[in-house]
Coordinates of C-alpha atoms in Angstrom, one line a residue:
M210 CA -12.5 2.1 12.0
W211 CA -9.0 1.0 12.9
S212 CA -9.0 1.0 16.6
L213 CA -7.1 4.0 17.9
T214 CA -7.8 4.1 21.7
P215 CA -5.1 6.5 22.9
N216 CA -4.6 5.2 26.4
L217 CA -3.7 1.6 25.6
D218 CA -0.4 0.2 26.8
H219 CA 0.6 -2.8 24.8
R220 CA 2.9 -4.0 27.5
L221 CA 6.0 -4.1 25.3
R222 CA 8.4 -2.5 27.8
L223 CA 11.8 -1.3 26.4
L224 CA 14.6 -2.7 28.5
S225 CA 18.2 -1.5 28.3
R226 CA 20.7 -3.8 26.8
S227 CA 22.5 -4.7 30.0
W228 CA 23.6 -7.8 31.9
A229 CA 20.6 -7.2 34.2
A230 CA 18.3 -7.5 31.2
L231 CA 19.6 -10.9 30.4
G232 CA 18.3 -12.2 33.7
L233 CA 14.9 -10.8 32.9
F234 CA 15.0 -12.4 29.5
A235 CA 15.5 -15.8 30.9
A236 CA 12.4 -15.4 33.0
A237 CA 10.6 -14.0 30.0
L238 CA 10.9 -17.2 28.1
L239 CA 8.5 -18.8 30.5
I240 CA 5.6 -16.4 30.1
A241 CA 3.4 -15.5 27.1
E242 CA 4.2 -11.8 27.0
P243 CA 7.8 -11.1 27.6
A244 CA 9.6 -7.8 28.4
H245 CA 10.8 -6.2 25.2
A246 CA 14.6 -5.7 25.1
C247 CA 14.9 -4.0 21.7
Q248 CA 15.5 -0.3 21.5
Y249 CA 14.1 1.9 18.7
S250 CA 15.6 5.3 18.0
Q251 CA 12.6 6.3 15.9
V252 CA 9.5 8.0 17.4
L253 CA 6.6 5.5 17.6
E254 CA 3.2 6.7 16.5
P255 CA -0.3 5.0 16.7
V256 CA -1.5 3.5 13.4
G257 CA -4.0 6.0 12.0
H258 CA -6.2 6.0 8.8
A259 CA -3.4 6.6 6.4
S260 CA -1.0 4.0 7.7
A261 CA -3.9 1.5 8.3
E262 CA -4.8 1.8 4.6
F263 CA -1.1 1.5 3.7
F264 CA -0.7 -1.8 5.6
T265 CA -4.1 -3.1 4.5
K266 CA -3.3 -2.7 0.8
R267 CA -0.1 -4.7 1.4
M268 CA -1.6 -7.4 3.5
A269 CA -4.8 -8.0 1.4
P270 CA -3.1 -9.2 -1.8
E271 CA -1.0 -11.7 0.2
A272 CA -3.9 -13.0 2.3
T273 CA -6.0 -15.9 1.3
F274 CA -8.9 -14.8 3.6
V275 CA -9.9 -11.4 4.9
D276 CA -12.8 -11.2 7.3
V277 CA -14.4 -9.1 9.9
A278 CA -15.3 -11.3 12.9
V279 CA -16.2 -11.0 16.5
A280 CA -14.1 -12.8 19.2
E281 CA -16.1 -15.5 21.1
E282 CA -15.2 -18.5 23.2
I283 CA -11.8 -19.6 24.4
H284 CA -10.9 -23.3 24.9
P285 CA -7.8 -25.5 24.9
A286 CA -6.5 -25.8 21.3
F287 CA -6.4 -29.1 19.5
G288 CA -3.0 -30.5 20.0
G289 CA -3.1 -33.8 18.2
A290 CA -2.4 -37.2 19.8
R291 CA 0.2 -35.5 22.0
P292 CA -0.9 -32.1 23.1
P293 CA 1.9 -29.6 23.7
A294 CA 3.0 -28.4 27.2
P295 CA 2.1 -25.8 28.3
T296 CA -1.5 -26.0 27.1
V297 CA -2.1 -23.8 24.0
Y298 CA -5.5 -22.0 23.9
S299 CA -7.5 -20.9 20.9
T300 CA -10.4 -18.5 20.5
T301 CA -13.3 -18.9 18.1
F302 CA -14.4 -16.0 15.9
R303 CA -17.8 -15.6 14.3
V304 CA -17.5 -14.1 10.8
I305 CA -19.9 -11.3 10.1
Y306 CA -18.4 -9.9 6.9
R307 CA -16.3 -11.7 4.2
L308 CA -14.0 -9.3 2.4
K309 CA -11.9 -11.9 0.6
G310 CA -12.1 -15.7 0.3
Q311 CA -14.8 -18.1 1.6
S312 CA -14.2 -18.5 5.3
P313 CA -16.5 -20.6 7.4
D314 CA -19.1 -18.9 9.6
R315 CA -17.0 -19.7 12.6
L316 CA -13.2 -20.3 12.8
S317 CA -10.5 -20.4 15.5
L318 CA -7.1 -18.9 16.0
Y319 CA -4.3 -19.6 18.4
V320 CA -4.8 -16.4 20.5
H321 CA -5.7 -16.1 24.2
Q322 CA -8.3 -13.8 25.7
L323 CA -7.6 -10.7 27.6
K324 CA -8.8 -10.5 31.2
T325 CA -11.2 -7.8 32.3
G326 CA -9.3 -4.5 32.5
D327 CA -6.5 -5.7 30.3
P328 CA -5.7 -3.2 27.5
I329 CA -6.0 -4.2 23.9
P330 CA -2.6 -4.3 22.1
E331 CA -2.2 -1.1 20.3
P332 CA -0.7 -1.1 16.7
K333 CA 2.1 1.4 16.2
H334 CA 4.4 2.3 13.4
F335 CA 7.5 4.4 12.9
V336 CA 9.1 6.3 9.9
D337 CA 12.7 5.4 9.1
D338 CA 15.4 7.8 7.9
Q339 CA 14.2 7.2 4.3
G340 CA 10.7 8.3 5.1
R341 CA 9.3 4.7 4.9
V342 CA 6.5 3.7 7.2
S343 CA 7.3 0.4 9.1
P344 CA 5.2 -1.6 11.6
Y345 CA 6.5 -1.7 15.1
P346 CA 6.6 -5.4 16.3
Y347 CA 3.1 -6.5 17.2
P348 CA 2.0 -9.5 19.3
H349 CA 1.5 -12.7 17.2
E350 CA -0.4 -15.9 17.1
V351 CA 1.0 -18.9 19.1
D352 CA 2.8 -21.6 17.2
P353 CA 1.2 -24.7 18.6
K354 CA 4.2 -26.8 17.6
S355 CA 6.5 -24.6 19.7
P356 CA 4.5 -22.4 22.1
F357 CA 7.4 -20.5 23.6
I358 CA 9.0 -17.1 23.3
T359 CA 12.5 -17.6 21.8
N360 CA 14.1 -14.2 22.0
S361 CA 14.0 -10.9 23.9
C362 CA 12.8 -8.9 20.9
D363 CA 9.6 -11.0 20.5
P364 CA 6.5 -8.8 21.3
G365 CA 4.7 -11.8 22.7
F366 CA 1.4 -13.6 22.0
L367 CA -1.8 -11.9 20.9
G368 CA -4.7 -11.5 23.3
V369 CA -8.2 -10.5 22.2
K370 CA -11.3 -9.2 23.9
A371 CA -14.4 -11.3 23.8
G372 CA -17.2 -9.5 22.0
Q373 CA -14.8 -7.2 20.1
A374 CA -14.9 -7.1 16.3
Y375 CA -11.6 -7.7 14.5
V376 CA -10.4 -7.6 10.9
I377 CA -8.5 -10.8 10.3
F378 CA -6.0 -11.5 7.5
R379 CA -5.2 -15.3 7.2
E380 CA -3.0 -17.6 5.2
A381 CA -4.2 -20.6 3.2
D382 CA -3.7 -22.9 6.2
G383 CA -6.0 -20.7 8.3
R384 CA -3.3 -19.1 10.4
L385 CA -2.7 -15.4 10.8
L386 CA -0.9 -13.8 7.9
G387 CA 2.9 -13.6 8.2
A388 CA 5.4 -11.2 6.8
V389 CA 4.4 -9.3 3.6
P390 CA 6.4 -7.0 1.3
T391 CA 6.0 -3.4 2.6
H392 CA 8.8 -1.7 0.7
E393 CA 11.1 -2.7 -2.1
G394 CA 13.4 -5.4 -0.9
R395 CA 11.8 -5.5 2.5
S396 CA 9.1 -7.7 4.1
E397 CA 7.7 -7.3 7.5
R398 CA 4.9 -8.8 9.7
A399 CA 2.3 -6.1 10.0
F400 CA -1.1 -6.3 11.8
P401 CA -3.0 -9.4 10.6
L402 CA -5.6 -9.2 13.5
M403 CA -6.8 -5.7 14.3
P404 CA -9.8 -4.4 16.3
V405 CA -12.4 -2.5 14.3
T406 CA -15.5 -0.7 15.5
L407 CA -18.9 -0.9 13.9
D408 CA -20.2 2.4 15.3
E409 CA -18.3 4.1 12.5
S410 CA -18.3 2.9 8.9
F411 CA -15.5 0.5 8.1
G412 CA -16.2 1.2 4.4
W413 CA -12.6 2.3 4.0
L414 CA -11.5 -1.2 4.9
Y415 CA -13.8 -2.7 2.2
S416 CA -12.4 -0.1 -0.3
A417 CA -8.8 -0.9 0.6
V418 CA -9.3 -4.6 0.1
I419 CA -11.3 -4.3 -3.1
A420 CA -8.7 -1.9 -4.5
T421 CA -6.2 -4.7 -4.4
A422 CA -8.5 -7.4 -5.8
G423 CA -6.8 -7.5 -9.2
Q424 CA -3.3 -7.7 -7.7
K425 CA -1.7 -11.1 -8.0
P426 CA 1.9 -11.0 -6.6
E427 CA 4.2 -13.8 -7.5
S428 CA 4.3 -14.8 -3.8
V429 CA 0.7 -15.9 -3.9
A430 CA 1.0 -18.2 -6.9
R431 CA -0.5 -21.5 -6.1
Q432 CA 1.6 -24.7 -6.2
P433 CA 0.0 -28.1 -6.1
S434 CA 0.3 -30.1 -2.8
S435 CA 0.5 -33.8 -2.7
N436 CA -0.2 -34.3 1.0
L437 CA -3.6 -32.6 1.5
M438 CA -7.1 -33.1 0.1
A439 CA -10.5 -31.6 0.8
V440 CA -13.4 -34.0 0.9
R441 CA -17.2 -33.2 0.9
F442 CA -19.6 -35.9 2.1
R443 CA -22.8 -36.8 0.3
T444 CA -24.7 -36.5 3.6
G445 CA -23.6 -35.2 7.0
L446 CA -21.9 -37.8 9.3
S447 CA -22.0 -38.1 13.0
A448 CA -18.7 -37.9 14.9
G449 CA -18.5 -41.7 15.2
E450 CA -19.3 -42.2 11.5
A451 CA -16.7 -39.6 10.5
E452 CA -14.0 -41.3 12.7
R453 CA -14.7 -44.7 11.3
W454 CA -14.6 -43.3 7.7
T455 CA -11.1 -41.8 8.3
R456 CA -9.8 -45.0 9.7
A457 CA -11.3 -47.0 6.8
A458 CA -9.8 -44.5 4.3
A459 CA -6.4 -44.5 6.1
V460 CA -6.3 -40.7 6.3
R461 CA -5.9 -38.2 9.1
P462 CA -8.0 -35.0 9.5
V463 CA -6.4 -31.6 9.4
A464 CA -9.6 -29.6 9.4
V465 CA -13.2 -30.5 10.1
S466 CA -16.3 -28.6 9.0
I467 CA -19.4 -29.0 11.1
A468 CA -22.9 -27.9 10.0
R469 CA -25.5 -26.9 12.5
G470 CA -28.5 -25.7 10.6
K471 CA -27.3 -23.1 8.2
L472 CA -24.1 -22.5 10.2
I473 CA -20.8 -23.9 9.2
E474 CA -18.0 -24.1 11.8
E475 CA -14.5 -25.1 11.2
S476 CA -11.9 -26.7 13.6
R477 CA -8.4 -26.9 12.3
G478 CA -5.0 -28.2 13.5
P479 CA -1.5 -28.1 12.2
L480 CA -0.8 -30.4 9.3
E481 CA 1.9 -32.1 11.4
Q482 CA -0.5 -32.9 14.2
A483 CA -3.3 -34.4 12.0
D484 CA -5.2 -36.9 14.0
A485 CA -8.7 -38.5 14.1
S486 CA -9.2 -37.0 17.5
L487 CA -9.8 -33.7 15.8
I488 CA -13.4 -34.9 14.9
P489 CA -14.7 -35.2 18.5
Y490 CA -12.8 -32.1 19.4
A491 CA -14.6 -30.2 16.6
M492 CA -18.0 -31.5 17.9
Q493 CA -17.2 -30.3 21.4
A494 CA -16.1 -26.9 20.2
S495 CA -19.3 -26.6 18.2
A496 CA -21.4 -27.4 21.2
A497 CA -19.7 -24.7 23.2
N498 CA -20.4 -21.9 20.7
R499 CA -23.8 -20.3 21.4
G500 CA -23.5 -16.9 19.7
R501 CA -23.7 -14.9 22.9
Y502 CA -20.9 -12.5 21.8
L503 CA -22.7 -11.7 18.6
R504 CA -25.5 -10.5 20.9
A505 CA -23.0 -8.5 22.9
L506 CA -21.7 -6.9 19.8
A507 CA -25.2 -5.9 18.8
A508 CA -25.8 -4.3 22.2
Q509 CA -22.6 -2.3 21.9
F510 CA -23.4 -1.3 18.3
L511 CA -26.9 -0.1 19.4
D512 CA -25.6 1.9 22.3
E513 CA -22.9 3.6 20.3
T514 CA -24.9 4.4 17.2
D515 CA -28.3 5.4 18.7
E516 CA -30.0 8.1 16.7
R517 CA -27.3 8.1 14.0
L518 CA -29.0 4.9 12.6
E519 CA -31.7 7.2 11.2
L520 CA -29.3 9.1 8.9
D521 CA -26.3 6.9 8.2
L522 CA -26.8 4.4 5.4
A523 CA -23.5 2.7 6.1
L524 CA -24.4 2.1 9.7
Q525 CA -27.8 0.7 8.6
Q526 CA -25.9 -1.7 6.3
E527 CA -23.6 -2.8 9.1
A528 CA -26.6 -3.5 11.3
D529 CA -27.9 -5.7 8.4
L530 CA -24.6 -7.7 8.5
L531 CA -25.4 -8.5 12.2
F532 CA -28.9 -9.5 11.2
Q533 CA -27.6 -11.8 8.5
S534 CA -25.2 -13.4 10.9
A535 CA -27.9 -13.9 13.6
A536 CA -30.3 -15.5 11.0
A537 CA -27.7 -18.3 10.4
E538 CA -27.3 -19.1 14.2
P539 CA -29.1 -22.4 14.9
D540 CA -31.3 -23.1 17.8
G541 CA -30.3 -25.6 20.5
A542 CA -32.0 -28.5 18.8
A543 CA -30.1 -28.3 15.5
P544 CA -27.9 -31.4 15.1
A545 CA -24.2 -31.1 14.4
R546 CA -23.0 -33.1 11.4
V547 CA -19.6 -33.4 9.8
I548 CA -20.1 -32.2 6.2
A549 CA -16.5 -31.8 5.0
I550 CA -13.0 -32.6 6.0
E551 CA -9.5 -31.8 5.0
V552 CA -7.2 -34.9 5.3
T553 CA -3.6 -35.9 4.8
G554 CA -2.2 -39.4 4.2
T555 CA -0.2 -41.4 1.8
P556 CA -0.4 -40.6 -1.9
Q557 CA -2.1 -44.0 -2.4
A558 CA -4.8 -43.2 0.3
L559 CA -5.5 -39.8 -1.1
A560 CA -5.7 -41.1 -4.7
K561 CA -8.5 -43.5 -3.6
L562 CA -10.7 -40.9 -2.0
A563 CA -12.4 -39.8 -5.2
R564 CA -13.8 -43.3 -5.6
N565 CA -15.2 -43.6 -2.1
P566 CA -19.0 -44.0 -2.3
Q567 CA -19.6 -41.6 0.7
V568 CA -17.6 -38.8 -1.0
A569 CA -19.5 -36.3 -3.1
G570 CA -16.5 -34.3 -4.2
V571 CA -12.7 -33.8 -3.6
A572 CA -10.3 -31.0 -4.2
A573 CA -6.5 -31.3 -4.2
G574 CA -4.6 -29.1 -1.8
F575 CA -2.3 -26.3 -2.8
E576 CA 0.6 -24.3 -1.3
V577 CA 0.6 -20.5 -1.2
R578 CA 3.4 -18.6 0.5
G579 CA 4.7 -21.9 1.9
R580 CA 1.3 -22.6 3.6
T581 CA -0.8 -25.6 2.6
G582 CA -4.6 -25.2 2.2
A583 CA -7.5 -26.4 0.1
D584 CA -10.5 -24.8 -1.5
P585 CA -13.7 -25.2 0.6
L586 CA -16.1 -27.7 -0.8
V587 CA -19.1 -26.7 1.4
G588 CA -21.6 -23.9 0.8
R589 CA -20.2 -20.8 2.2
A590 CA -22.4 -17.7 2.0
A591 CA -21.4 -15.4 -0.8
P592 CA -19.2 -12.4 0.3
V593 CA -21.5 -9.6 1.6
R594 CA -20.6 -6.3 0.0
P595 CA -23.0 -3.8 1.5
W596 CA -21.4 -0.6 0.0
T597 CA -22.6 -1.3 -3.5
G598 CA -26.0 0.3 -2.8
S599 CA -29.2 -1.0 -1.5
D600 CA -32.8 -1.0 -2.8
R601 CA -34.3 -1.5 0.6
R602 CA -34.2 0.8 3.6
E603 CA -35.4 0.0 7.1
T604 CA -36.8 2.6 9.4
G605 CA -34.7 3.8 12.3
P606 CA -37.1 2.5 15.0
S607 CA -37.3 -0.9 13.3
L608 CA -33.5 -1.2 13.2
R609 CA -33.2 -0.3 16.9
A610 CA -36.0 -2.7 17.8
R611 CA -34.3 -5.6 15.9
L612 CA -30.9 -4.8 17.3
R613 CA -32.4 -4.8 20.8
A614 CA -34.0 -8.1 20.2
L615 CA -30.7 -9.5 18.9
A616 CA -28.9 -8.2 22.0
D617 CA -31.5 -9.7 24.3
G618 CA -31.4 -13.1 22.6
R619 CA -35.0 -12.8 21.4
P620 CA -36.4 -13.7 17.9
L621 CA -35.9 -10.8 15.5
P622 CA -39.1 -9.0 14.5
E623 CA -39.9 -8.5 10.8
P624 CA -38.2 -5.3 9.5
V625 CA -40.3 -2.3 8.8
L626 CA -39.2 -0.7 5.5
I627 CA -39.3 2.9 4.6
P628 CA -42.1 3.3 1.9
P629 CA -40.6 3.8 -1.5
T630 CA -40.5 7.4 -2.6
P631 CA -43.1 7.9 -5.4
P632 CA -41.6 9.0 -8.7
V633 CA -41.4 12.7 -9.1
D634 CA -44.1 14.1 -11.5
P635 CA -42.1 16.3 -13.8
F636 CA -45.3 18.2 -14.7
S637 CA -45.7 19.3 -11.1
F638 CA -43.0 22.0 -11.8
T639 CA -43.8 22.9 -15.4
G640 CA -46.5 22.4 -18.0
C641 CA -44.1 21.2 -20.7
I642 CA -41.1 19.0 -20.9
R643 CA -38.5 19.3 -23.7
I644 CA -38.0 16.2 -25.8
G645 CA -35.1 15.4 -28.1
E646 CA -34.9 14.8 -31.8
A647 CA -35.5 11.1 -31.8
D648 CA -38.7 11.4 -29.7
A649 CA -39.9 14.4 -31.7
L650 CA -39.5 12.6 -35.0
A651 CA -41.3 9.6 -33.6
L652 CA -44.5 11.7 -33.0
G653 CA -45.5 11.5 -36.7
H654 CA -47.5 14.8 -36.6
P655 CA -48.2 16.6 -39.9
L656 CA -46.9 20.2 -40.5
F657 CA -49.4 22.4 -38.7
T658 CA -47.9 25.9 -39.3
Q659 CA -44.7 27.7 -40.2
F660 CA -43.4 30.9 -38.7
G661 CA -40.3 32.3 -40.4
S662 CA -37.7 29.5 -40.5
F663 CA -39.6 27.6 -37.7
R664 CA -41.9 24.7 -38.6
L665 CA -44.4 23.4 -36.0
Y666 CA -45.7 19.8 -36.3
A667 CA -48.7 19.4 -34.0
P668 CA -52.1 17.6 -33.6
S669 CA -55.1 19.2 -35.4
T670 CA -56.6 20.2 -32.1
T671 CA -53.8 22.8 -31.6
D672 CA -55.1 26.4 -31.7
C673 CA -52.6 29.1 -32.8
T674 CA -52.6 32.9 -33.2
R675 CA -50.0 35.0 -34.8
T676 CA -48.8 38.6 -35.0
A677 CA -46.0 40.1 -37.0
T678 CA -43.5 39.2 -34.2
A679 CA -45.0 36.2 -32.3
L680 CA -46.6 32.8 -32.7
T681 CA -48.7 31.7 -29.7
C682 CA -50.3 28.2 -29.6
R683 CA -52.6 26.6 -27.1
L684 CA -51.5 22.9 -26.8
P685 CA -54.0 20.3 -25.6
A686 CA -53.4 18.3 -22.4
Q687 CA -51.3 15.1 -22.8
S688 CA -50.2 16.2 -26.3
A689 CA -46.8 16.7 -27.9
V690 CA -45.4 18.8 -30.7
R691 CA -42.4 18.9 -32.9
L692 CA -40.5 22.0 -33.7
D693 CA -37.9 22.3 -36.5
A694 CA -35.5 25.2 -36.7
G695 CA -33.3 24.7 -39.7
T696 CA -31.2 21.6 -39.1
R697 CA -32.2 21.5 -35.4
V698 CA -35.2 19.3 -34.3
G699 CA -36.8 19.1 -30.9
G700 CA -40.2 19.5 -29.3
F701 CA -42.3 19.6 -26.1
R702 CA -44.5 17.1 -24.3
V703 CA -47.5 18.6 -22.5
G704 CA -48.7 17.5 -19.0
P705 CA -52.2 16.7 -17.7
R706 CA -53.2 20.4 -18.2
P707 CA -53.2 22.5 -21.4
A708 CA -50.1 24.5 -22.1
V709 CA -49.2 27.6 -24.0
F710 CA -46.4 27.5 -26.6
E711 CA -44.9 30.8 -27.7
L712 CA -42.3 31.8 -30.3
K713 CA -41.4 35.4 -30.0
E714 CA -38.4 37.3 -31.5
G715 CA -36.4 34.1 -31.8
T716 CA -37.2 33.0 -28.2
I717 CA -39.1 29.7 -27.5
S718 CA -41.2 29.1 -24.4
C719 CA -43.7 26.6 -23.2
R720 CA -45.6 26.9 -19.9
R721 CA -48.7 25.6 -18.2
E722 CA -51.8 27.5 -19.2
G723 CA -52.5 30.4 -16.8
A724 CA -48.9 30.4 -15.5
Q725 CA -47.0 33.7 -15.9

């Protein structure tokens, strides 16, 4: 669900437009979350289901990636050869559900982490005088090239809570989604990073994103980029080998993909700050990620769902998403290897990459919405779409036991599946089942008897008696008969016990022998 905690204060205080406010604004330029000096005459309302779906359906077509992920570790962001001042921080996110695009298993964003007791920013909207829903300014990602607040209307920088799940809309360059068209002739930045809860099905989110899958706005048309290229290595490289390779190839890394076991982690910097030092930085970030917040999310999910796991298929499938994510987490002995890299450099250097013997594949970069990105060349897991139905069901006690093991950091026990329901025996309710014309004609029985306009085709073991008004036949077990009535053709198939067929006064019946 879209997070709707009612008592959250997003710390965007409305200040009067006075000379006194100008002094406060000067101080606000030095902190991450400034006082908000813009007045709104409209009544602000929390974002609910209807408006959440409205904004989602406008963000999803514009986004290159849409994921549900849990916030994890915070560390100083990569700043290139000359890190910015003040220090910019980034938070890693562990992807548990891919809705659009092929994100890595772990990614990072330029957002800080909230301290214990800090409220989560609350999304709000208002309705203008034309009845159009508009997003109220929401905190945003830090720009590492200019990590400062530049005006008094800026809502400040985003903070996230470690262990909280979020739905994340990202651009081609991996940054949070910017302004999107919300109404005709108007574009606004909405809510590209929003908390969601797993204790209630977020199937609506899946539905809203899939509903827009066929939409291809002109704004997301790809344009070729001449200054970025994705490279996949034939075998994984150590940090030292990867650095030496970039120097020999005369290119600078923009993004580095690290593989540890089945897990793929990505560290990314701004294109303008591309530098070989991103490789050791990516290795250090990978070593700091231990999946402990995935365990915290499992514990929270278990506590909040409890007995509902027995009955709610959507919750069971969300639990399965956590198990899939946990299965990819490597143990401490798994080596970290550089398997792919996005690089920039001179046109001549990029043109030579495809002929490099260590390179298994390359992909030219592209621009979407003014952002530069490249298609991933490493094996991402296919998008998980759990709301398409499941042919396996796990018992409630087994789900809880495996969630508890995940929360405790123990190996997951094997799932205990609900035994398949045996097929229903149709003859447990009746001695005969009606069959259609095609099945009746396929029987090939000869004409056994005729009663008025009705003709009965049956095996020779059939025993019939007749009166002036009725025809009664005893049909052998496991047999079948065909009945023609003028131009209509049908019949009956008999179960494991004999049945009685009766034609009386134009009424046809077939029942188990001995049944009334």
